[in-house]
mmCIF file with all atom_site columns, C-alpha atoms in Angstrom:
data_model
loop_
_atom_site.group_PDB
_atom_site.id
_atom_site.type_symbol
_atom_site.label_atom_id
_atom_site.label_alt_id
_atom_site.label_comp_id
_atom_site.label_asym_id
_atom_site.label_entity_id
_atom_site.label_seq_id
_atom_site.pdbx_PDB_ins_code
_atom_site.Cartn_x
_atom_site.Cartn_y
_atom_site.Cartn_z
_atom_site.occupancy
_atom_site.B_iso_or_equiv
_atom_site.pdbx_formal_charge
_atom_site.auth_seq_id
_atom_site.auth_comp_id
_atom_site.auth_asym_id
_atom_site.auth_atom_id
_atom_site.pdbx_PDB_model_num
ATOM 1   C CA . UNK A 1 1   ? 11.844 103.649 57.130 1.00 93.00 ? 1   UNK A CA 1
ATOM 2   C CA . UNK A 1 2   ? 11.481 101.279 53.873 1.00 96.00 ? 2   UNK A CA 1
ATOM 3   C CA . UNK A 1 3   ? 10.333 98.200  55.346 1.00 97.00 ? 3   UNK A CA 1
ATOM 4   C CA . UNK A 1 4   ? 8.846  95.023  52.737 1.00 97.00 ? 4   UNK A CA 1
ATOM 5   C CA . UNK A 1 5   ? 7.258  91.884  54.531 1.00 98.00 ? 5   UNK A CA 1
ATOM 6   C CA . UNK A 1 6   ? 6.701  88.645  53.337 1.00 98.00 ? 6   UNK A CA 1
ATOM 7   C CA . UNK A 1 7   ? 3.729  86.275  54.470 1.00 98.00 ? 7   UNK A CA 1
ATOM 8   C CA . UNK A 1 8   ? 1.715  83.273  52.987 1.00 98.00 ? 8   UNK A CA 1
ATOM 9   C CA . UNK A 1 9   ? 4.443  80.638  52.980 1.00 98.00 ? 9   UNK A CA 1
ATOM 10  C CA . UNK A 1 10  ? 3.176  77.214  53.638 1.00 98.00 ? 10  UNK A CA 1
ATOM 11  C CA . UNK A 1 11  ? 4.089  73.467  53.273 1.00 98.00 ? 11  UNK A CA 1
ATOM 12  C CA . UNK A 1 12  ? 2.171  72.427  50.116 1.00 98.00 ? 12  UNK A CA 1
ATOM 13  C CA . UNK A 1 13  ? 2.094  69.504  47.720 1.00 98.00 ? 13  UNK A CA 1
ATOM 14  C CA . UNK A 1 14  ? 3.010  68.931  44.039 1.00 98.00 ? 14  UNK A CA 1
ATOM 15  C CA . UNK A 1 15  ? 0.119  70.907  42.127 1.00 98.00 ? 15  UNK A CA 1
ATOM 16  C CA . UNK A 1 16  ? -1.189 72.263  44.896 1.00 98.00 ? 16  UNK A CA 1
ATOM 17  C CA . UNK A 1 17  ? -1.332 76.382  45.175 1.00 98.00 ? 17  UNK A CA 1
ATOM 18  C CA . UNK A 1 18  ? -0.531 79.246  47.628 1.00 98.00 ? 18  UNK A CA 1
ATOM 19  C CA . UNK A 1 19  ? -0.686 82.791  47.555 1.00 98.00 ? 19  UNK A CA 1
ATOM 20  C CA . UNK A 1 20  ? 2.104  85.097  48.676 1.00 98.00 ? 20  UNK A CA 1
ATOM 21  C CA . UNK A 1 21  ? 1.907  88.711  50.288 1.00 98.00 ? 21  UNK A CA 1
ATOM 22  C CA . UNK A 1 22  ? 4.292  91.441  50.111 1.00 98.00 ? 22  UNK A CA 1
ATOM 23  C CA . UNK A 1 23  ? 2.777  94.338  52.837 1.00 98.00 ? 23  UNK A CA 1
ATOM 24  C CA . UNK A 1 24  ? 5.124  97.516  52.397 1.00 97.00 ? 24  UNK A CA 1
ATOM 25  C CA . UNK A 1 25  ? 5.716  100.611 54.563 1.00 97.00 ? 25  UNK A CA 1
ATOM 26  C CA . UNK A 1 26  ? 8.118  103.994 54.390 1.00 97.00 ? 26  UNK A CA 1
ATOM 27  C CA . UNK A 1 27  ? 7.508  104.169 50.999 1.00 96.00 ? 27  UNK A CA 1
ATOM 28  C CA . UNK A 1 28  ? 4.830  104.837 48.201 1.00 95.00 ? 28  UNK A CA 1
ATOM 29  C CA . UNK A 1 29  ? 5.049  101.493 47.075 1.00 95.00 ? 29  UNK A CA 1
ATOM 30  C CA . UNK A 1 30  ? 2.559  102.053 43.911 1.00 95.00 ? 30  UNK A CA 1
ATOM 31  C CA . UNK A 1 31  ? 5.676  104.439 42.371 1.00 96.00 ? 31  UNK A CA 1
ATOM 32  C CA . UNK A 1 32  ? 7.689  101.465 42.270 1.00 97.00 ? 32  UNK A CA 1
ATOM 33  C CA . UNK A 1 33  ? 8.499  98.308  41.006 1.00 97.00 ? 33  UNK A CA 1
ATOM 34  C CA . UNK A 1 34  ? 8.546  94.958  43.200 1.00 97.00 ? 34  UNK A CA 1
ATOM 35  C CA . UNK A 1 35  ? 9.982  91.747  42.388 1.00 97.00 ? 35  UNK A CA 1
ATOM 36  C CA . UNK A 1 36  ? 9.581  88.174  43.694 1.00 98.00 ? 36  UNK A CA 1
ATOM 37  C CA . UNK A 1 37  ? 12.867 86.401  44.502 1.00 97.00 ? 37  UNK A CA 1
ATOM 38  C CA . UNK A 1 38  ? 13.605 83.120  45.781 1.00 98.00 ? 38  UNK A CA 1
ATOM 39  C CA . UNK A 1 39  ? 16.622 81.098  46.866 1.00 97.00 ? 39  UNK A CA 1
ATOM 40  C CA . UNK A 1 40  ? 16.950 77.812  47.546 1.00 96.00 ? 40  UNK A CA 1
ATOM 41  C CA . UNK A 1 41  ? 20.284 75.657  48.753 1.00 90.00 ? 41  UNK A CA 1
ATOM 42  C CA . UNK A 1 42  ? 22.244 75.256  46.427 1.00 92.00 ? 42  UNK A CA 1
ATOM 43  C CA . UNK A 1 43  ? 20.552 76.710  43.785 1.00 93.00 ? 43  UNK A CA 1
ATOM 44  C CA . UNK A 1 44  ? 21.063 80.074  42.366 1.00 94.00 ? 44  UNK A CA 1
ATOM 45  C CA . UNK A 1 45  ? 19.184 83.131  43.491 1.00 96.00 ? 45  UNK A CA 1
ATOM 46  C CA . UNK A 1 46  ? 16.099 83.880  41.122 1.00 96.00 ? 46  UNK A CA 1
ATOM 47  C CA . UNK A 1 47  ? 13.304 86.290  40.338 1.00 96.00 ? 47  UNK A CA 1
ATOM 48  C CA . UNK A 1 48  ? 10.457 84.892  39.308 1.00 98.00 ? 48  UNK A CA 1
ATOM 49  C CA . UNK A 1 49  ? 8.328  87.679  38.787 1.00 98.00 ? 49  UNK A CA 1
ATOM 50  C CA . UNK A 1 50  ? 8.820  91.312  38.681 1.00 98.00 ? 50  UNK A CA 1
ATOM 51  C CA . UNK A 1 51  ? 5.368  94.265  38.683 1.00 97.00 ? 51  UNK A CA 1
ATOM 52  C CA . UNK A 1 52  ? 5.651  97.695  37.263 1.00 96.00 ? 52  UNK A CA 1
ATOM 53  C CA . UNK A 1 53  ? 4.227  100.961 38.223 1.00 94.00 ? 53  UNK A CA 1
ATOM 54  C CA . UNK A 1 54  ? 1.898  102.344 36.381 1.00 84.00 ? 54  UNK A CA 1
ATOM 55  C CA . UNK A 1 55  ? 0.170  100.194 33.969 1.00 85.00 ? 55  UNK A CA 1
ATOM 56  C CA . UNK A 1 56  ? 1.095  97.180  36.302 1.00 89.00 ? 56  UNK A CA 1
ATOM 57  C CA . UNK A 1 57  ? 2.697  94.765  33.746 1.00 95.00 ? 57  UNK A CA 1
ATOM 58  C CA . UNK A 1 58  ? 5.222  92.348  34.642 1.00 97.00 ? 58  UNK A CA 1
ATOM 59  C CA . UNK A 1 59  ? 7.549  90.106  33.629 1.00 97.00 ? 59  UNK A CA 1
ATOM 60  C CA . UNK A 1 60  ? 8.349  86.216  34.700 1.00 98.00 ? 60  UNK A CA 1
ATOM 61  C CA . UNK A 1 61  ? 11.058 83.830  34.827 1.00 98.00 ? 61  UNK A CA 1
ATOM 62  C CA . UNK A 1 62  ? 10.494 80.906  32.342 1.00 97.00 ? 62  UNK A CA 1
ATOM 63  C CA . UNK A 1 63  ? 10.566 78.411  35.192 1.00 97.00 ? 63  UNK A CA 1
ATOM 64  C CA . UNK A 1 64  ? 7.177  79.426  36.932 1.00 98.00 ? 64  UNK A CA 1
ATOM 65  C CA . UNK A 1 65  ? 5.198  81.015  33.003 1.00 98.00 ? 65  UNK A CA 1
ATOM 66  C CA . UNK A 1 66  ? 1.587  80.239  33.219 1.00 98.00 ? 66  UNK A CA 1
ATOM 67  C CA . UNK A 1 67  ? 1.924  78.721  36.580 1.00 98.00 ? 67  UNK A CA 1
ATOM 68  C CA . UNK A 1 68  ? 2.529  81.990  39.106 1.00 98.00 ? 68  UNK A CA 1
ATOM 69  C CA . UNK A 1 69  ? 0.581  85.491  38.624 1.00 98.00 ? 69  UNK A CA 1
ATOM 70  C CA . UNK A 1 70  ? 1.977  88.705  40.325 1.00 98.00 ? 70  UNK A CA 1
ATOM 71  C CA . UNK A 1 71  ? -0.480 91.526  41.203 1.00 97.00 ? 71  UNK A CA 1
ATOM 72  C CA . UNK A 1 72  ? -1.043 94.865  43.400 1.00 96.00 ? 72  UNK A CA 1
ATOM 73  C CA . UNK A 1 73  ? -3.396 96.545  45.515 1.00 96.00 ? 73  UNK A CA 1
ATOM 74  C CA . UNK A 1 74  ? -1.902 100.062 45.431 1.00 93.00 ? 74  UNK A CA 1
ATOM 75  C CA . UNK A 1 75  ? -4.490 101.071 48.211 1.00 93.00 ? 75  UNK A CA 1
ATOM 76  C CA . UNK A 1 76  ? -3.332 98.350  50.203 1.00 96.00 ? 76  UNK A CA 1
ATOM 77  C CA . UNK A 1 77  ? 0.380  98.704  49.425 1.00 96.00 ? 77  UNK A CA 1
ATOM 78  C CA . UNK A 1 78  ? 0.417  95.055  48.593 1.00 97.00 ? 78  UNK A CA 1
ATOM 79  C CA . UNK A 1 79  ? 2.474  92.803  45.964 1.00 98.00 ? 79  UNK A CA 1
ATOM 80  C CA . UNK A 1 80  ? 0.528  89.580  45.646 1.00 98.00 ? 80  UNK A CA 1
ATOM 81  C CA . UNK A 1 81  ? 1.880  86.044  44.073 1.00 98.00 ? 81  UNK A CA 1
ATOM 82  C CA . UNK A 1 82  ? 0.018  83.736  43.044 1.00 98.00 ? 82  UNK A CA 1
ATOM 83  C CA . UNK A 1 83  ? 1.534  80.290  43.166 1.00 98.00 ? 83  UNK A CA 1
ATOM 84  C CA . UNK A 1 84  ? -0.432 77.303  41.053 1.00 98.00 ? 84  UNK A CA 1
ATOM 85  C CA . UNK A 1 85  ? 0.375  74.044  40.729 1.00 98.00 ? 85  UNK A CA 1
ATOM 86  C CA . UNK A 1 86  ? 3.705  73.670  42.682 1.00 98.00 ? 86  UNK A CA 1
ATOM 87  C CA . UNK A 1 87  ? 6.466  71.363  41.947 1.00 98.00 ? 87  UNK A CA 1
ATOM 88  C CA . UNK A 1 88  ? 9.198  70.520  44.454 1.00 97.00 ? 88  UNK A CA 1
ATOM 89  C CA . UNK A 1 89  ? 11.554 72.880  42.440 1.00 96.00 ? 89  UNK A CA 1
ATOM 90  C CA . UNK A 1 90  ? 9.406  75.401  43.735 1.00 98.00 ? 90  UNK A CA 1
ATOM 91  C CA . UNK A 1 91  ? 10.477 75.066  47.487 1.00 98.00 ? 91  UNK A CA 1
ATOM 92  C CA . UNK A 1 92  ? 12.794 78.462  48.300 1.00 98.00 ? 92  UNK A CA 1
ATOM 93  C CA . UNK A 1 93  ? 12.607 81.103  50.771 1.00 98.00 ? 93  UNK A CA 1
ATOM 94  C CA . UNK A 1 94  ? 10.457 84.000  48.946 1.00 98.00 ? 94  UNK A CA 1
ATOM 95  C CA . UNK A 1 95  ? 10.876 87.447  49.228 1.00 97.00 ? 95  UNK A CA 1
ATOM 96  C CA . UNK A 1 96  ? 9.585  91.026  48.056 1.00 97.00 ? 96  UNK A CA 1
ATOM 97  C CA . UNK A 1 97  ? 12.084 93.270  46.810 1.00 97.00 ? 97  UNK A CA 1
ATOM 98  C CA . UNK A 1 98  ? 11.894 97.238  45.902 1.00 97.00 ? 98  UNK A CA 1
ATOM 99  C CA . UNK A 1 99  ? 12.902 97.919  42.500 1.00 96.00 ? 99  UNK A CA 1
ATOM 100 C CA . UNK A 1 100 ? 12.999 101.124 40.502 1.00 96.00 ? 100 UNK A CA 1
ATOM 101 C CA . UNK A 1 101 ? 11.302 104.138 40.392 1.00 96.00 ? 101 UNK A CA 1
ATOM 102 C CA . UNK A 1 102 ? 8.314  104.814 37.331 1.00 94.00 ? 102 UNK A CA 1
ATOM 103 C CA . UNK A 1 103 ? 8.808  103.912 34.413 1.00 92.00 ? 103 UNK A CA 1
ATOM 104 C CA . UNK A 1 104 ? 12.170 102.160 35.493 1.00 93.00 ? 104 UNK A CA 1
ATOM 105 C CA . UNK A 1 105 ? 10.610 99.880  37.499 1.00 94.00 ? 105 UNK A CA 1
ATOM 106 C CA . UNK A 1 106 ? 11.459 96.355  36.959 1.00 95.00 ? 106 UNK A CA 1
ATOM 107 C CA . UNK A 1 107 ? 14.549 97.732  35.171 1.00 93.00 ? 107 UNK A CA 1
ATOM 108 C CA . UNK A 1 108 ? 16.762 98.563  38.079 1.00 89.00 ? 108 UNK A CA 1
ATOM 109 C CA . UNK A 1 109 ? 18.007 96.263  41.092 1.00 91.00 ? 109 UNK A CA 1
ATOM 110 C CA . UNK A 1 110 ? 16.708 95.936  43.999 1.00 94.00 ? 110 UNK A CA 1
ATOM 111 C CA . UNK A 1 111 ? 17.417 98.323  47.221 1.00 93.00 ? 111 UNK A CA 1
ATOM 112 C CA . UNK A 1 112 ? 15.392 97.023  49.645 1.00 95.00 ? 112 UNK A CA 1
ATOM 113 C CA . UNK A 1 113 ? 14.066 93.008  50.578 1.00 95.00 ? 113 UNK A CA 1
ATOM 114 C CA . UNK A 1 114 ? 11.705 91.887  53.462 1.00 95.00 ? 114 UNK A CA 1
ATOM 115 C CA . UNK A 1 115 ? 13.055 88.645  55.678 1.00 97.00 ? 115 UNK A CA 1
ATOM 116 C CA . UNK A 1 116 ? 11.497 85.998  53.459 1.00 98.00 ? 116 UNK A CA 1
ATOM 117 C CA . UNK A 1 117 ? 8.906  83.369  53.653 1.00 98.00 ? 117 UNK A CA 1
ATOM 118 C CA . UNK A 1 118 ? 9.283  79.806  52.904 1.00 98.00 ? 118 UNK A CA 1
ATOM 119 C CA . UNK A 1 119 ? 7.542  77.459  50.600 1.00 98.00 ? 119 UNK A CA 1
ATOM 120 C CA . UNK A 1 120 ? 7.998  73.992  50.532 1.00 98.00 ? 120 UNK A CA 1
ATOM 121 C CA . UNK A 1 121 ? 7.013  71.510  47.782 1.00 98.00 ? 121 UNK A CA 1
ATOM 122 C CA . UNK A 1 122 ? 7.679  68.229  48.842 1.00 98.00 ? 122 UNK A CA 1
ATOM 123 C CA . UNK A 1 123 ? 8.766  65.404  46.498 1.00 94.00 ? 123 UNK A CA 1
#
């Protein structure tokens, strides 16, 4: 079965860093796109990073640009995210999502999440 699980979460902070895993099963996870979500109380659910198949790009929300870095081990079938200098906005349960398939990727919702792992950046 598809299964996605988060680890890395920590207490860390302002400008401190963290790195997030995403370990994934059931599936070839290299075929597909993952995404990064987070949600917070109160706050709107957000991605904050979505990685392609393929040629690996990816896209980020303007909130964490030049401050978080998505990447893959393919071998591994890992989704890594790379969390530098944290702000208190930060703090939000992260998760790993499956997106779409190819060249679809970070295109299509997602169809499968892992439980989450929190970050907190105190103020």
């Amino acid at each position: 079965q598809v299964q996605l699980v988060e680890s890395g979460g920590d207490l860390v902070q302002p400008g401190g860093s963290l790195r997030l895993s995403c370990a994934a099963s059931g599936f070839r996870m290299s075929y597909y796109g993952i995404g990064w979500f987070r949600q917070a109380p109160g706050k709107e659910e957000e991605e904050v990073s979505c990685i392609n198949p393929n040629d690996g790009s990816a896209d980020y929300a303007e909130s964490v640009k030049g401050r978080f870095t998505i990447s893959r081990d393919n071998d591994k079938s890992m989704v890594y995210l790379q969390m530098n200098n944290l702000k208190p906005e930060d703090t939000a349960i992260y998760y790993c999502a499956r997106r779409g398939y190819g060249a679809r990727g970070c295109l299509y919702s997602r169809d499968n999440w892992g439980p989450g792992t929190r970050v907190t950046v105190p103020s």
